[in-house]
Amino acid sequence: MSALRLRSLTLSLAAVLVALLCATTLNARSSYEFRRADSATRQTCAALKKQLPFGRVTSQGLGPDYLLSVQIYYNQLQAKNFPACVVYPSSSSDVQTAIKAIKANNVQFAVKAGGHQFNNGWSSVDQGILIDFSRMTRKTYDAASQTGFYEPGNRWRDIYGYYAKWNVVPVGGRLGGVGTGLALGGGLSYLSAQYGLACDGFVQLDVVLADGSLVAARADNEYADLFKALKGGGNRFGVVTGYHVKLRPTGTFYSGVLIYEEKHFADVVKATVDFNENNQDPKAAIITTVDSIEVGGLLFGLGKLIILFNVYDGANPGSVFKAFEDIPHVADTRTPGSYFKAAQMLDVGTLSTGAYTSRVARYRPGSTKELDLLKNFQAWYAAHKGEYILATVDYQPVAQGTIAAGRAAGGNALDMKDGPHIWVNLLLAFDPNLPAAKQQALIESWKALEQSVPSDEDVVIFMNDAGDQPILQSYGTYPQLQATSRKYDPDQLFIKNQQGPQFSV
């Protein structure tokens, strides 16, 4: 045997041993979590193993399903939560069984679709019961009504790829790897200026309520209030097991990114503000991400850069992006292609496998707030060298067309006032193994950065990017959301037994 083959075999065996060691360690950890969970949770897990078909419930970390369920999260702080057991439903009926058992025993739980949620505990649970939708990935197409159906275990790339053969697409996430739970938080899309938020495309939602019943919520039936609450209200009202949505025609999209050096930050942000205030073409969409990469290498040879996402619904955008093109840039990846291609552009967040904290600032046009925040961000990253992995401030225009389309679709939970306005996502990644005190200090400094330029309070907080902020309280329908929660969940199972945006009580 050659030395090269021997070395290759040795490395392969070592990899297998490491994998087995990790799996065995995780198995021991999961068994420990099951033992230390309270008796009600252990009893619920045992009961669900009997009530559901074989393989639908596991508490064994040695299995690949459990490993993926507890470790694959965008925010690695969520991966530090170990459920007593994981339920893998394959139908709405399985979810009904799980919710009935969870309520009967009054135990903690979480629901995981794609695992992309920034907030620790919103899609993970420690010592409780995790409902993992990874096996619910069915999709259908109805040509006559131009509607589609998809289950919550899909990611947007799965959905866009499936509907591409018919040249249609639902309004959904801008990053293909994100899960469908995004739509329940509103969901800003490259198509939003034309068709509204992702939630505005809902036609019907299949929902498991707190009592375990399954209902079909629509705008024109007895569950119209529930339907509207779920259009941006998040996981506070029930577990959505099926999405029936409008589909939109697609053709060629011009998409890609422009990359800028730090010396042009102010020029690009100013152009972003001008685009938000003056653009009249609803087919054009941008995201301006101002990025500081402190640990883990450079991107395009830069540690400080702007990644400007351009997407145009059409092969030729004309001069709509000219203001950005006139600013000197170091790279331009924009080309015509499919919508699937547009959704597969660089996800800044994948530059880190760290822990995250996220916040949202929101501004109306006519001030210098966007530029003021940029200056404060530059001062922040200069003062925190070596303390984080990635810091990014992302400017996301919200066109008046987005708001108008939502109203035309019957309204949503956000009930936004006239725009345009801009949502700014402040996203910070850091080492999940930092001492707790250092983590908290970083988180507080990031919160202080967001609050250093006061938000305009009449602009709602974008749930998909928000942290520990009064999200629902910022919505125009807040009193109705409170009433809807009490009506369908009188014991407040979805408020008290799972984490998520909170009501004031």
Coordinates of C-alpha atoms in Angstrom, one line a residue:
M1 CA 0.0 0.0 0.0
S2 CA 1.4 3.4 -1.0
A3 CA 2.2 6.0 1.7
L4 CA -0.3 8.3 0.1
R5 CA -3.1 5.7 0.3
L6 CA -2.1 4.7 3.8
R7 CA -2.2 8.4 4.9
S8 CA -5.6 8.8 3.2
L9 CA -7.0 5.7 5.0
T10 CA -5.6 6.9 8.3
L11 CA -7.2 10.3 7.9
S12 CA -10.5 8.6 6.9
L13 CA -10.4 6.3 9.9
A14 CA -9.6 9.3 12.1
A15 CA -12.6 11.2 10.7
V16 CA -14.9 8.3 11.4
L17 CA -13.6 8.0 14.9
V18 CA -14.1 11.8 15.5
A19 CA -17.6 11.6 14.1
L20 CA -18.4 8.6 16.3
L21 CA -16.9 10.3 19.3
C22 CA -18.9 13.5 18.6
A23 CA -22.1 11.5 18.1
T24 CA -21.5 9.4 21.2
T25 CA -20.8 12.6 23.2
L26 CA -24.0 14.1 21.9
N27 CA -25.9 11.0 22.6
A28 CA -24.7 11.0 26.2
R29 CA -25.6 14.7 26.4
S30 CA -29.1 14.1 25.0
S31 CA -29.7 11.2 27.4
Y32 CA -28.6 13.5 30.2
E33 CA -31.1 16.2 29.0
F34 CA -33.9 13.6 29.0
R35 CA -33.0 12.5 32.5
R36 CA -32.8 16.1 33.9
A37 CA -36.0 17.2 32.2
D38 CA -39.0 17.4 34.6
S39 CA -41.2 14.4 35.0
A40 CA -44.0 16.0 33.0
T41 CA -41.8 16.4 30.0
R42 CA -40.4 12.9 30.2
Q43 CA -43.9 11.5 30.5
T44 CA -45.0 13.6 27.4
C45 CA -42.0 12.3 25.4
A46 CA -42.8 8.7 26.4
A47 CA -46.5 9.1 25.6
L48 CA -45.7 10.6 22.1
K49 CA -43.5 7.7 21.3
K50 CA -46.4 5.4 21.8
Q51 CA -49.0 7.6 20.1
L52 CA -47.0 8.4 17.0
P53 CA -45.6 5.9 14.4
F54 CA -42.1 4.5 14.9
G55 CA -39.3 7.0 14.2
R56 CA -41.4 10.1 14.7
V57 CA -40.0 10.8 18.2
T58 CA -36.4 10.5 19.4
S59 CA -34.3 11.5 22.4
Q60 CA -31.2 9.7 21.2
G61 CA -28.3 11.9 20.1
L62 CA -26.6 9.0 18.3
G63 CA -29.2 9.2 15.5
P64 CA -28.5 11.6 12.6
D65 CA -32.0 13.2 12.9
Y66 CA -31.5 14.3 16.5
L67 CA -27.9 15.6 15.6
L68 CA -29.2 17.7 12.8
S69 CA -32.2 19.0 14.8
V70 CA -30.2 20.3 17.7
Q71 CA -27.0 21.4 15.9
I72 CA -28.1 23.1 12.6
Y73 CA -29.0 26.6 13.6
Y74 CA -28.0 30.0 12.1
N75 CA -27.5 31.3 15.7
Q76 CA -25.2 28.8 17.4
L77 CA -26.5 29.8 20.8
Q78 CA -29.6 27.9 19.8
A79 CA -27.4 24.8 19.3
K80 CA -26.6 24.9 23.0
N81 CA -30.2 24.0 23.8
F82 CA -30.9 20.3 24.1
P83 CA -34.5 19.1 24.0
A84 CA -35.6 16.1 26.0
C85 CA -37.1 14.8 22.8
V86 CA -37.7 15.8 19.2
V87 CA -40.9 15.2 17.3
Y88 CA -40.7 14.8 13.5
P89 CA -44.2 15.2 12.2
S90 CA -45.0 14.1 8.7
S91 CA -48.6 15.4 8.7
S92 CA -50.8 17.9 10.4
S93 CA -52.3 15.0 12.3
D94 CA -48.9 14.4 13.9
V95 CA -48.7 18.0 15.0
Q96 CA -52.2 17.8 16.5
T97 CA -51.1 14.8 18.5
A98 CA -48.0 16.6 19.7
I99 CA -49.8 19.9 20.7
K100 CA -52.5 18.0 22.6
A101 CA -49.9 16.1 24.6
I102 CA -47.8 19.3 25.2
K103 CA -50.9 21.2 26.5
A104 CA -52.2 18.3 28.6
N105 CA -48.9 18.1 30.5
N106 CA -48.2 21.9 30.4
V107 CA -44.6 21.5 29.1
Q108 CA -42.2 23.8 27.3
F109 CA -41.8 23.4 23.5
A110 CA -40.4 25.0 20.4
V111 CA -41.1 24.7 16.7
K112 CA -38.3 24.6 14.1
A113 CA -38.7 25.1 10.4
G114 CA -35.4 26.2 8.9
G115 CA -33.6 27.2 12.1
H116 CA -32.7 30.6 10.8
Q117 CA -34.3 32.6 13.7
F118 CA -31.7 34.9 15.3
N119 CA -33.3 34.9 18.7
N120 CA -32.1 32.2 21.1
G121 CA -35.0 30.0 22.1
W122 CA -37.5 31.1 19.5
S123 CA -37.0 27.8 17.5
S124 CA -35.1 25.7 20.1
V125 CA -35.8 24.5 23.6
D126 CA -33.7 23.2 26.4
Q127 CA -35.2 20.2 28.3
G128 CA -38.5 20.7 26.5
I129 CA -40.0 19.2 23.3
L130 CA -38.9 20.3 19.9
I131 CA -41.2 19.9 16.9
D132 CA -39.0 19.7 13.8
F133 CA -40.7 20.2 10.5
S134 CA -37.8 18.7 8.4
R135 CA -40.0 15.8 7.2
M136 CA -42.9 18.0 6.0
T137 CA -41.7 19.2 2.6
R138 CA -44.7 18.5 0.3
K139 CA -45.4 21.1 -2.5
T140 CA -48.2 21.3 -5.1
Y141 CA -49.2 23.5 -8.0
D142 CA -52.6 24.5 -9.2
A143 CA -52.4 25.9 -12.7
A144 CA -56.1 26.9 -12.8
S145 CA -56.0 29.2 -9.8
Q146 CA -52.3 30.1 -10.0
T147 CA -51.8 29.1 -6.4
G148 CA -49.4 26.8 -4.7
F149 CA -49.2 24.8 -1.5
Y150 CA -46.1 24.1 0.6
E151 CA -45.4 22.6 3.9
P152 CA -43.2 24.3 6.5
G153 CA -40.2 22.0 6.3
N154 CA -39.1 23.5 2.9
R155 CA -36.5 26.2 2.5
W156 CA -37.1 28.9 -0.1
R157 CA -34.6 27.4 -2.6
D158 CA -36.6 24.2 -2.5
I159 CA -39.8 26.2 -3.2
Y160 CA -38.3 28.4 -5.9
G161 CA -36.7 25.4 -7.6
Y162 CA -40.0 23.4 -7.6
Y163 CA -42.1 26.2 -9.2
A164 CA -39.5 27.3 -11.7
K165 CA -40.7 24.7 -14.2
W166 CA -44.0 26.6 -14.5
N167 CA -42.2 30.0 -14.5
V168 CA -44.0 31.1 -11.4
V169 CA -42.9 31.9 -7.8
P170 CA -44.5 32.8 -4.5
V171 CA -43.3 36.0 -2.8
G172 CA -40.8 34.7 -0.2
G173 CA -37.4 35.1 1.3
R174 CA -34.5 36.8 -0.5
L175 CA -32.0 34.1 0.7
G176 CA -32.7 30.6 -0.6
G177 CA -31.4 28.9 2.5
V178 CA -33.9 30.5 4.9
G179 CA -36.9 28.5 6.1
T180 CA -40.5 29.3 5.4
G181 CA -41.2 30.5 8.9
L182 CA -39.9 33.9 7.6
A183 CA -43.4 34.5 6.0
L184 CA -45.1 34.4 9.4
G185 CA -42.9 37.3 10.4
G186 CA -43.8 39.4 7.4
G187 CA -41.1 38.4 4.9
L188 CA -39.4 41.1 2.8
S189 CA -38.9 40.0 -0.8
Y190 CA -37.2 41.2 -3.9
L191 CA -40.7 41.2 -5.3
S192 CA -42.3 43.1 -2.4
A193 CA -42.6 46.5 -4.1
Q194 CA -44.8 44.8 -6.7
Y195 CA -46.7 42.3 -4.6
G196 CA -46.3 43.1 -0.9
L197 CA -44.6 41.1 1.9
A198 CA -44.5 37.3 1.8
C199 CA -47.4 37.1 4.2
D200 CA -49.5 39.2 1.8
G201 CA -49.5 36.2 -0.6
F202 CA -51.3 33.9 1.8
V203 CA -54.6 32.5 0.5
Q204 CA -55.1 30.0 3.3
L205 CA -53.2 28.7 6.3
D206 CA -53.7 25.3 7.8
V207 CA -53.3 25.9 11.5
V208 CA -53.2 23.6 14.6
L209 CA -54.7 25.5 17.5
A210 CA -53.8 25.3 21.2
D211 CA -56.6 22.7 21.8
G212 CA -55.1 20.5 19.0
S213 CA -57.8 21.2 16.5
L214 CA -56.9 21.8 12.8
V215 CA -58.5 24.7 11.0
A216 CA -58.3 26.3 7.6
A217 CA -57.9 30.0 8.1
R218 CA -58.9 32.3 5.3
A219 CA -59.9 35.9 4.8
D220 CA -63.4 34.9 3.9
N221 CA -64.3 32.4 6.6
E222 CA -64.9 32.2 10.4
Y223 CA -61.2 32.3 11.0
A224 CA -60.6 35.6 9.2
D225 CA -59.2 37.2 12.4
L226 CA -56.8 34.4 12.9
F227 CA -55.7 34.5 9.3
K228 CA -54.9 38.2 9.5
A229 CA -53.0 37.8 12.8
L230 CA -50.8 35.2 11.2
K231 CA -50.0 37.5 8.3
G232 CA -46.9 38.9 10.1
G233 CA -47.8 38.1 13.7
G234 CA -45.4 35.2 14.0
N235 CA -45.8 32.1 16.1
R236 CA -48.2 33.5 18.8
F237 CA -51.5 32.0 17.6
G238 CA -51.0 28.5 16.4
V239 CA -48.7 26.1 14.5
V240 CA -49.0 26.6 10.7
T241 CA -48.7 23.2 9.0
G242 CA -49.5 24.3 5.4
Y243 CA -49.3 27.4 3.3
H244 CA -51.6 28.0 0.4
V245 CA -50.2 31.0 -1.6
K246 CA -50.6 33.1 -4.7
L247 CA -48.0 32.5 -7.4
R248 CA -46.5 35.3 -9.5
P249 CA -45.1 35.1 -13.0
T250 CA -41.3 35.1 -13.4
G251 CA -38.9 35.4 -16.3
T252 CA -35.4 36.7 -16.5
F253 CA -34.0 38.6 -13.5
Y254 CA -31.0 40.8 -13.5
S255 CA -29.2 40.2 -10.2
G256 CA -25.9 40.2 -8.4
V257 CA -23.8 42.3 -6.1
L258 CA -21.6 45.4 -6.2
I259 CA -18.7 45.6 -3.8
Y260 CA -17.4 48.8 -2.3
E261 CA -14.4 49.8 -0.2
E262 CA -14.7 51.5 3.1
K263 CA -13.8 54.9 1.7
H264 CA -17.1 54.9 -0.3
F265 CA -19.4 53.8 2.6
A266 CA -21.0 57.3 3.0
D267 CA -21.6 57.7 -0.7
V268 CA -23.3 54.3 -1.0
V269 CA -25.5 54.8 2.0
K270 CA -26.5 58.3 0.7
A271 CA -27.4 56.7 -2.7
T272 CA -29.4 54.1 -0.8
V273 CA -31.4 56.8 1.0
D274 CA -32.0 58.5 -2.3
F275 CA -33.2 55.3 -3.9
N276 CA -35.6 54.6 -1.1
E277 CA -37.1 58.1 -1.3
N278 CA -37.2 58.6 -5.1
N279 CA -37.2 55.2 -7.0
Q280 CA -40.4 54.8 -9.0
D281 CA -39.7 51.4 -10.6
P282 CA -41.3 48.6 -8.4
K283 CA -39.3 46.0 -10.3
A284 CA -36.1 47.2 -8.8
A285 CA -34.9 46.0 -5.3
I286 CA -31.7 46.6 -3.3
I287 CA -30.2 45.7 0.0
T288 CA -27.2 47.7 1.2
T289 CA -25.1 45.7 3.7
V290 CA -22.2 47.5 5.5
D291 CA -19.9 44.8 6.8
S292 CA -17.0 44.5 9.2
I293 CA -15.3 41.2 9.2
E294 CA -13.1 41.0 12.3
V295 CA -12.3 37.3 12.6
G296 CA -12.2 34.5 10.0
G297 CA -10.7 36.1 6.9
L298 CA -11.6 38.6 4.2
L299 CA -14.2 38.8 1.5
F300 CA -13.1 40.1 -1.9
G301 CA -9.8 40.9 -0.2
L302 CA -11.6 43.3 2.2
G303 CA -12.3 43.3 5.9
K304 CA -14.5 46.4 5.7
L305 CA -16.9 46.5 2.7
I306 CA -20.3 47.2 1.4
I307 CA -22.1 44.4 -0.4
L308 CA -24.9 46.0 -2.4
F309 CA -27.5 43.5 -3.6
N310 CA -29.2 44.5 -6.9
V311 CA -32.3 42.6 -8.3
Y312 CA -34.4 43.6 -11.2
D313 CA -37.5 41.8 -12.5
G314 CA -36.4 41.9 -16.1
A315 CA -33.3 41.3 -18.2
N316 CA -32.3 45.0 -18.5
P317 CA -32.6 47.4 -15.5
G318 CA -31.8 50.4 -17.6
S319 CA -30.6 53.3 -15.5
V320 CA -32.4 52.4 -12.2
F321 CA -29.1 51.4 -10.5
K322 CA -27.0 54.1 -12.2
A323 CA -26.3 56.1 -9.0
F324 CA -24.7 53.0 -7.5
E325 CA -22.8 52.1 -10.6
D326 CA -21.3 55.6 -10.7
I327 CA -19.6 55.1 -7.3
P328 CA -16.2 53.3 -7.7
H329 CA -16.5 49.6 -6.9
V330 CA -14.1 46.7 -6.8
A331 CA -16.4 44.0 -8.1
D332 CA -19.7 43.6 -10.0
T333 CA -21.3 40.1 -10.3
R334 CA -24.6 41.2 -11.8
T335 CA -25.9 39.2 -14.7
P336 CA -29.3 38.1 -16.2
G337 CA -30.6 34.8 -14.9
S338 CA -33.5 33.1 -13.1
Y339 CA -35.2 34.1 -9.9
F340 CA -33.6 31.0 -8.3
K341 CA -30.2 32.5 -9.1
A342 CA -31.2 35.8 -7.5
A343 CA -32.1 33.9 -4.3
Q344 CA -28.8 32.1 -4.3
M345 CA -26.6 35.2 -4.0
L346 CA -24.2 35.6 -1.1
D347 CA -25.7 35.3 2.4
V348 CA -23.6 37.6 4.5
G349 CA -24.6 35.7 7.6
T350 CA -22.9 32.5 6.3
L351 CA -19.6 34.2 6.8
S352 CA -20.0 33.2 10.4
T353 CA -21.0 30.1 12.3
G354 CA -21.1 32.0 15.5
A355 CA -23.6 33.3 18.0
Y356 CA -25.8 36.2 16.9
T357 CA -27.6 39.1 18.3
S358 CA -29.9 41.2 16.0
R359 CA -31.8 44.4 16.2
V360 CA -33.9 46.7 14.0
A361 CA -33.8 50.4 13.6
R362 CA -36.4 52.1 11.4
Y363 CA -36.5 55.5 9.8
R364 CA -38.7 57.7 7.7
P365 CA -37.2 59.7 4.8
G366 CA -36.1 63.3 5.2
S367 CA -33.4 63.1 7.8
T368 CA -29.7 62.2 8.2
K369 CA -30.4 59.2 10.5
E370 CA -29.1 56.6 8.1
L371 CA -25.8 58.4 7.7
D372 CA -25.6 59.1 11.4
L373 CA -26.0 55.4 12.2
L374 CA -23.2 54.6 9.7
K375 CA -20.8 57.0 11.5
N376 CA -21.7 55.5 14.8
F377 CA -21.2 52.0 13.4
Q378 CA -17.8 52.9 12.1
A379 CA -16.9 54.2 15.6
W380 CA -18.3 51.0 17.2
Y381 CA -16.2 48.6 15.1
A382 CA -13.1 50.7 15.6
A383 CA -13.7 50.4 19.4
H384 CA -14.3 46.7 19.4
K385 CA -11.5 45.3 17.4
G386 CA -10.9 41.6 17.9
E387 CA -14.1 41.1 20.0
Y388 CA -16.5 39.8 17.3
I389 CA -16.6 37.8 14.1
L390 CA -18.9 39.8 11.9
A391 CA -20.8 43.0 12.3
T392 CA -23.2 44.1 9.6
V393 CA -25.6 47.0 9.3
D394 CA -28.1 46.3 6.5
Y395 CA -30.3 49.0 4.9
Q396 CA -33.5 47.6 3.5
P397 CA -35.9 50.0 1.7
V398 CA -39.6 49.5 2.2
A399 CA -41.4 51.0 -0.8
Q400 CA -44.9 52.5 -0.6
G401 CA -45.7 49.9 -3.2
T402 CA -45.1 47.2 -0.6
I403 CA -47.5 48.8 1.8
A404 CA -50.1 49.4 -0.9
A405 CA -50.0 45.8 -2.1
G406 CA -50.5 44.6 1.4
R407 CA -53.6 46.7 1.8
A408 CA -54.9 45.5 -1.6
A409 CA -54.5 41.9 -0.3
G410 CA -56.7 42.5 2.6
G411 CA -54.2 44.0 5.1
N412 CA -51.8 42.2 7.4
A413 CA -50.9 42.2 11.1
L414 CA -48.3 45.0 10.7
D415 CA -50.8 47.5 9.3
M416 CA -48.0 49.9 8.3
K417 CA -48.5 53.6 7.8
D418 CA -47.7 55.2 4.4
G419 CA -44.1 55.0 3.3
P420 CA -41.5 54.8 2.1
H421 CA -39.4 53.9 5.1
I422 CA -36.4 51.9 5.7
W423 CA -35.7 49.0 8.0
V424 CA -32.1 48.7 9.2
N425 CA -31.0 45.3 10.5
L426 CA -28.0 45.4 12.9
L427 CA -26.6 41.9 13.1
L428 CA -23.6 41.0 15.2
A429 CA -21.9 37.6 15.2
F430 CA -19.5 36.5 18.0
D431 CA -17.8 33.4 19.5
P432 CA -20.6 31.4 21.2
N433 CA -18.0 30.2 23.7
L434 CA -17.2 33.6 25.0
P435 CA -17.7 34.0 28.8
A436 CA -21.2 35.0 29.6
A437 CA -20.1 38.4 30.9
K438 CA -18.3 39.2 27.7
Q439 CA -21.2 38.1 25.5
Q440 CA -23.6 40.3 27.5
A441 CA -21.2 43.3 27.2
L442 CA -21.1 42.9 23.4
I443 CA -24.9 42.5 23.2
E444 CA -25.4 45.6 25.3
S445 CA -23.0 47.6 23.2
W446 CA -24.8 46.5 20.1
K447 CA -28.1 47.5 21.6
A448 CA -26.6 50.9 22.4
L449 CA -25.5 51.3 18.8
E450 CA -29.1 50.7 17.6
Q451 CA -30.4 53.2 20.1
S452 CA -27.8 55.8 19.4
V453 CA -29.9 57.2 16.5
P454 CA -33.6 57.2 17.7
S455 CA -35.9 55.2 15.4
D456 CA -39.1 56.8 14.1
E457 CA -41.7 55.2 16.4
D458 CA -44.5 55.3 13.8
V459 CA -42.6 52.8 11.6
V460 CA -43.2 49.2 12.7
I461 CA -40.4 46.9 13.8
F462 CA -39.6 44.2 11.3
M463 CA -40.1 40.9 13.1
N464 CA -37.8 38.8 10.9
D465 CA -34.7 40.8 12.0
A466 CA -35.7 42.1 15.5
G467 CA -34.3 41.1 18.8
D468 CA -35.7 41.8 22.3
Q469 CA -37.7 44.7 21.0
P470 CA -41.5 45.5 21.4
I471 CA -42.3 44.0 18.0
L472 CA -46.0 43.3 18.2
Q473 CA -46.6 46.5 20.2
S474 CA -45.3 48.5 17.2
Y475 CA -48.0 47.0 14.9
G476 CA -51.1 48.9 13.9
T477 CA -53.3 45.9 14.8
Y478 CA -51.8 45.3 18.3
P479 CA -55.1 45.4 20.2
Q480 CA -56.7 43.0 17.7
L481 CA -53.7 40.7 18.0
Q482 CA -54.2 40.6 21.8
A483 CA -57.8 39.7 21.4
T484 CA -57.1 37.1 18.7
S485 CA -54.6 35.4 21.0
R486 CA -57.0 35.3 23.9
K487 CA -59.8 34.0 21.6
Y488 CA -57.9 31.0 20.1
D489 CA -55.5 30.3 23.0
P490 CA -57.3 31.2 26.2
D491 CA -54.8 29.4 28.4
Q492 CA -51.9 31.2 26.5
L493 CA -50.1 28.0 25.6
F494 CA -48.3 29.7 22.7
I495 CA -47.2 32.6 24.9
K496 CA -46.3 30.8 28.2
N497 CA -44.9 27.5 26.8
Q498 CA -42.8 28.7 23.9
Q499 CA -40.6 31.7 23.3
G500 CA -41.3 34.4 20.7
P501 CA -42.4 38.0 20.5
Q502 CA -44.3 38.8 23.6
F503 CA -47.6 40.6 24.4
S504 CA -47.7 43.1 27.2
V505 CA -49.9 41.8 30.0

